[in-house]
């Protein structure tokens, strides 16, 4: 069981790197953000986080349900922002229009991911 927990933890960190790393590296762009990487990172973060929570419960741990519930909602908001941003960005690119209206969803996904990291670090 410990190996599974470590695999889930590694996946969680990989999702974090994809989501926050893509956000930070594309922050100065006005269009052509790599929203697909953000969607994949947010999905990995959410699914591995749920898996880690389930492992903690199954192994008899005592997780902070309030903290993990709030982190789950924030992770879901990051995923929703990334998915909506990807859809809107692709739609605008296909029409040949400026992709700038999708920027708010790029910032939404990256902002919620950053908030989630801060919650994990500072809320003990």
PDB file of N, CA and C in Angstrom, residues 1 8 16 18-19 30 41 45-46 48 58 71 76-77 86 88 90 95 103 107 112 114 116-117 120 122:
ATOM      1  N   UNK A   1       0.822  -1.202   0.000  1.00  0.00           N
ATOM      2  CA  UNK A   1       0.000   0.000   0.000  1.00  0.00           C
ATOM      3  C   UNK A   1       0.860   1.258   0.000  1.00  0.00           C
ATOM      4  N   UNK A   8       0.944   7.718  -6.103  1.00  0.00           N
ATOM      5  CA  UNK A   8      -0.058   8.785  -6.140  1.00  0.00           C
ATOM      6  C   UNK A   8       0.561  10.129  -5.767  1.00  0.00           C
ATOM      7  N   UNK A  16       1.077  19.020 -10.333  1.00  0.00           N
ATOM      8  CA  UNK A  16       1.389  20.368  -9.836  1.00  0.00           C
ATOM      9  C   UNK A  16       2.389  21.058 -10.755  1.00  0.00           C
ATOM     10  N   UNK A  18       2.998  20.442 -13.919  1.00  0.00           N
ATOM     11  CA  UNK A  18       2.358  20.743 -15.199  1.00  0.00           C
ATOM     12  C   UNK A  18       1.483  21.989 -15.106  1.00  0.00           C
ATOM     13  N   UNK A  19       0.670  22.049 -14.082  1.00  0.00           N
ATOM     14  CA  UNK A  19      -0.303  23.131 -13.965  1.00  0.00           C
ATOM     15  C   UNK A  19       0.360  24.461 -13.619  1.00  0.00           C
ATOM     16  N   UNK A  30       0.103  36.860 -24.521  1.00  0.00           N
ATOM     17  CA  UNK A  30      -1.255  37.381 -24.678  1.00  0.00           C
ATOM     18  C   UNK A  30      -2.162  36.414 -25.415  1.00  0.00           C
ATOM     19  N   UNK A  41      -2.663  18.702 -16.250  1.00  0.00           N
ATOM     20  CA  UNK A  41      -2.115  18.886 -14.903  1.00  0.00           C
ATOM     21  C   UNK A  41      -3.195  18.997 -13.851  1.00  0.00           C
ATOM     22  N   UNK A  45      -3.863  16.397 -10.829  1.00  0.00           N
ATOM     23  CA  UNK A  45      -3.888  16.898  -9.448  1.00  0.00           C
ATOM     24  C   UNK A  45      -5.166  16.462  -8.728  1.00  0.00           C
ATOM     25  N   UNK A  46      -6.302  16.655  -9.383  1.00  0.00           N
ATOM     26  CA  UNK A  46      -7.573  16.330  -8.749  1.00  0.00           C
ATOM     27  C   UNK A  46      -7.702  14.825  -8.493  1.00  0.00           C
ATOM     28  N   UNK A  48      -5.322  12.414  -8.414  1.00  0.00           N
ATOM     29  CA  UNK A  48      -4.341  11.883  -7.459  1.00  0.00           C
ATOM     30  C   UNK A  48      -4.616  12.388  -6.050  1.00  0.00           C
ATOM     31  N   UNK A  58      -8.370   4.785   4.037  1.00  0.00           N
ATOM     32  CA  UNK A  58      -8.316   3.328   4.047  1.00  0.00           C
ATOM     33  C   UNK A  58      -7.273   2.795   5.021  1.00  0.00           C
ATOM     34  N   UNK A  71      -9.563  22.147  -0.466  1.00  0.00           N
ATOM     35  CA  UNK A  71      -8.566  21.936  -1.510  1.00  0.00           C
ATOM     36  C   UNK A  71      -9.181  21.220  -2.719  1.00  0.00           C
ATOM     37  N   UNK A  76     -11.005  21.586  -8.250  1.00  0.00           N
ATOM     38  CA  UNK A  76     -12.071  21.455  -9.242  1.00  0.00           C
ATOM     39  C   UNK A  76     -12.277  22.759  -9.998  1.00  0.00           C
ATOM     40  N   UNK A  77     -12.210  23.889  -9.299  1.00  0.00           N
ATOM     41  CA  UNK A  77     -12.326  25.191  -9.953  1.00  0.00           C
ATOM     42  C   UNK A  77     -11.171  25.425 -10.925  1.00  0.00           C
ATOM     43  N   UNK A  86      -9.509  26.193 -22.490  1.00  0.00           N
ATOM     44  CA  UNK A  86      -9.088  25.416 -23.655  1.00  0.00           C
ATOM     45  C   UNK A  86     -10.156  25.442 -24.747  1.00  0.00           C
ATOM     46  N   UNK A  88     -12.606  27.662 -25.178  1.00  0.00           N
ATOM     47  CA  UNK A  88     -12.752  29.006 -25.731  1.00  0.00           C
ATOM     48  C   UNK A  88     -11.549  29.390 -26.595  1.00  0.00           C
ATOM     49  N   UNK A  90      -9.586  27.377 -28.336  1.00  0.00           N
ATOM     50  CA  UNK A  90      -9.667  26.651 -29.606  1.00  0.00           C
ATOM     51  C   UNK A  90     -10.748  27.225 -30.510  1.00  0.00           C
ATOM     52  N   UNK A  95     -11.799  30.428 -35.414  1.00  0.00           N
ATOM     53  CA  UNK A  95     -12.490  31.528 -36.089  1.00  0.00           C
ATOM     54  C   UNK A  95     -11.508  32.604 -36.552  1.00  0.00           C
ATOM     55  N   UNK A 103      -8.093  34.594 -21.832  1.00  0.00           N
ATOM     56  CA  UNK A 103      -7.023  34.814 -20.860  1.00  0.00           C
ATOM     57  C   UNK A 103      -7.541  34.747 -19.423  1.00  0.00           C
ATOM     58  N   UNK A 107      -5.881  32.609 -16.318  1.00  0.00           N
ATOM     59  CA  UNK A 107      -5.546  33.146 -14.997  1.00  0.00           C
ATOM     60  C   UNK A 107      -6.360  32.473 -13.886  1.00  0.00           C
ATOM     61  N   UNK A 112      -6.103  29.550  -9.110  1.00  0.00           N
ATOM     62  CA  UNK A 112      -6.633  28.565  -8.169  1.00  0.00           C
ATOM     63  C   UNK A 112      -5.602  27.485  -7.850  1.00  0.00           C
ATOM     64  N   UNK A 114      -2.361  27.972  -7.730  1.00  0.00           N
ATOM     65  CA  UNK A 114      -1.417  28.610  -6.810  1.00  0.00           C
ATOM     66  C   UNK A 114      -2.015  28.711  -5.416  1.00  0.00           C
ATOM     67  N   UNK A 116      -4.152  26.692  -4.187  1.00  0.00           N
ATOM     68  CA  UNK A 116      -4.156  25.330  -3.650  1.00  0.00           C
ATOM     69  C   UNK A 116      -2.793  24.953  -3.069  1.00  0.00           C
ATOM     70  N   UNK A 117      -1.725  25.373  -3.738  1.00  0.00           N
ATOM     71  CA  UNK A 117      -0.386  25.123  -3.211  1.00  0.00           C
ATOM     72  C   UNK A 117      -0.195  25.845  -1.885  1.00  0.00           C
ATOM     73  N   UNK A 120      -1.994  24.070   0.872  1.00  0.00           N
ATOM     74  CA  UNK A 120      -1.289  22.859   1.276  1.00  0.00           C
ATOM     75  C   UNK A 120      -0.096  23.182   2.180  1.00  0.00           C
ATOM     76  N   UNK A 122       0.581  26.189   3.983  1.00  0.00           N
ATOM     77  CA  UNK A 122       0.385  26.994   5.196  1.00  0.00           C
ATOM     78  C   UNK A 122      -0.707  26.498   6.137  1.00  0.00           C
TER      79      UNK A 122
END
